[in-house]
XYZ file of C-alpha atoms in Angstrom:
172
model
C -65.921 -33.442 58.959
C -64.887 -30.386 60.835
C -66.542 -29.290 64.064
C -68.688 -26.178 63.606
C -66.705 -23.064 64.401
C -63.293 -24.722 63.899
C -60.477 -22.896 62.142
C -60.155 -25.722 59.539
C -63.869 -25.421 58.724
C -63.395 -21.718 57.851
C -60.433 -22.516 55.567
C -62.478 -25.238 53.872
C -65.397 -22.885 53.216
C -63.144 -20.117 51.846
C -61.401 -22.598 49.527
C -64.777 -23.916 48.322
C -66.033 -20.366 47.691
C -62.878 -19.470 45.733
C -63.148 -22.596 43.577
C -66.818 -21.865 42.849
C -65.956 -18.277 41.842
C -63.092 -19.470 39.624
C -65.382 -21.973 37.881
C -67.982 -19.245 37.287
C -65.388 -16.893 35.785
C -64.123 -19.657 33.489
C -67.683 -20.455 32.360
C -68.371 -16.803 31.588
C -65.111 -16.549 29.625
C -66.228 -19.546 27.560
C -69.549 -17.854 26.790
C -67.786 -14.639 25.743
C -65.419 -16.444 23.374
C -68.333 -18.377 21.814
C -69.842 -15.018 20.850
C -66.776 -14.114 18.802
C -64.883 -10.905 18.119
C -66.621 -7.632 17.194
C -64.915 -5.728 14.356
C -65.411 -2.306 12.771
C -63.227 0.550 11.528
C -59.660 0.377 10.256
C -57.816 -2.954 10.248
C -54.014 -2.916 10.396
C -51.759 -5.907 9.715
C -53.186 -8.789 11.730
C -54.304 -12.413 11.633
C -57.800 -13.649 12.395
C -57.631 -17.189 13.746
C -60.149 -19.789 14.850
C -59.831 -18.728 18.512
C -61.491 -15.349 17.798
C -64.116 -16.728 15.417
C -66.693 -15.707 14.492
C -65.482 -12.216 13.597
C -68.646 -10.120 13.776
C -68.556 -7.147 11.408
C -70.515 -4.492 13.314
C -69.923 -1.513 10.984
C -67.831 -0.398 8.002
C -64.364 -1.989 7.886
C -61.259 -1.205 5.841
C -57.966 -3.100 5.632
C -55.668 -0.087 5.598
C -53.280 0.713 2.758
C -49.925 -1.143 2.985
C -51.378 -3.559 5.593
C -52.383 -7.216 5.299
C -55.255 -9.064 6.956
C -54.686 -12.822 7.063
C -57.676 -15.071 7.800
C -56.918 -18.637 8.883
C -58.786 -21.865 8.124
C -62.127 -22.410 9.846
C -62.819 -18.743 10.582
C -66.300 -17.304 10.070
C -66.713 -13.638 9.130
C -70.301 -12.737 10.019
C -71.810 -9.439 8.894
C -74.072 -8.022 11.602
C -74.593 -4.916 9.431
C -75.167 -4.273 5.734
C -71.694 -2.879 5.041
C -68.897 -3.437 2.561
C -65.597 -5.135 3.452
C -63.066 -2.674 1.979
C -59.508 -3.788 1.238
C -57.038 -1.027 0.405
C -54.065 -3.191 1.427
C -54.045 -6.980 1.024
C -56.400 -9.779 2.067
C -55.019 -13.308 2.495
C -57.674 -15.950 3.115
C -56.219 -19.404 3.752
C -59.001 -21.907 4.315
C -58.630 -25.606 3.737
C -60.777 -28.288 2.142
C -62.006 -29.417 5.565
C -62.131 -25.938 7.183
C -63.253 -23.290 4.729
C -63.302 -19.599 5.637
C -66.917 -18.386 5.461
C -68.144 -14.841 4.753
C -71.904 -14.572 5.413
C -74.611 -12.230 6.691
C -76.419 -12.635 10.024
C -78.821 -11.323 11.195
C -78.694 -8.828 8.319
C -80.070 -10.509 5.240
C -77.256 -9.086 3.122
C -73.893 -7.333 3.235
C -71.943 -5.191 0.762
C -69.358 -7.714 -0.479
C -65.563 -7.564 -0.612
C -64.278 -4.453 -2.381
C -60.587 -4.609 -3.317
C -58.914 -1.375 -4.359
C -55.267 -1.894 -3.497
C -53.912 -0.130 -6.560
C -52.288 2.746 -4.680
C -48.560 3.403 -4.826
C -47.945 2.249 -1.237
C -49.257 -1.205 -2.189
C -47.225 -1.942 -5.308
C -46.341 -5.618 -5.297
C -49.065 -6.543 -2.772
C -51.525 -9.241 -3.813
C -54.667 -10.689 -2.295
C -55.470 -14.409 -2.124
C -58.686 -16.250 -1.387
C -58.289 -20.028 -1.022
C -60.948 -22.445 0.214
C -63.562 -19.838 1.076
C -67.337 -19.577 0.858
C -68.783 -16.131 0.134
C -72.553 -15.785 0.330
C -75.308 -13.225 0.853
C -73.512 -10.159 -0.579
C -75.674 -7.585 -2.346
C -74.221 -4.478 -3.965
C -76.372 -1.465 -4.827
C -73.954 -0.470 -7.581
C -71.272 -2.872 -8.830
C -69.457 -5.961 -7.707
C -71.770 -8.335 -5.876
C -69.620 -10.690 -3.766
C -66.225 -9.400 -4.950
C -65.308 -6.216 -6.763
C -61.729 -5.594 -7.896
C -60.785 -2.031 -8.802
C -57.501 -0.361 -9.714
C -55.001 -1.343 -12.373
C -52.461 -2.665 -9.848
C -54.924 -4.626 -7.725
C -54.188 -8.367 -7.844
C -56.492 -11.142 -6.624
C -56.082 -14.912 -6.936
C -59.086 -17.089 -6.035
C -58.966 -20.872 -5.837
C -61.090 -23.718 -4.457
C -63.827 -21.315 -3.360
C -67.626 -21.209 -3.489
C -69.234 -17.879 -4.334
C -73.038 -18.129 -4.316
C -76.325 -16.323 -3.559
C -74.849 -12.864 -4.197
C -76.224 -10.148 -6.482
C -75.623 -6.768 -8.094
C -77.511 -4.740 -10.713
C -74.409 -4.500 -12.940
C -70.785 -5.597 -13.402
C -71.023 -8.509 -10.999
């Protein structure tokens, strides 16, 4: 031990306080990352990876024309609002058999589905891919259900995916 009032005792206490503060900051950072990444508005070319998951859709979103959103294996896309996921550019979802990409509602009981309309001139040659994904809980008031593809030049390939518990009154 250090005698009370010694210079070494003061250094020890400051070091202990700094370590305690650093541990608290690291714990809070861990809590923040567990809550995920809030998303709304326009999405430009980017990649959503497992480190930012879940991606919480807080309001209307649109992948902008001539841009690509890539979603990596194991990512969850959680709809906190009943909104549609608009894609005017390209969507590339690359899950895996052991780490599917999941689109689901929470706490909203439904969301508006994925609406692809990439058939504008700026997007010629762009395609969207959905591999190893689960899409659930989408409800459309008009058309489409879980996925709606519109536009003559809009291309979508889907493989190894589960699309369930979605609904629409027509064309779904």
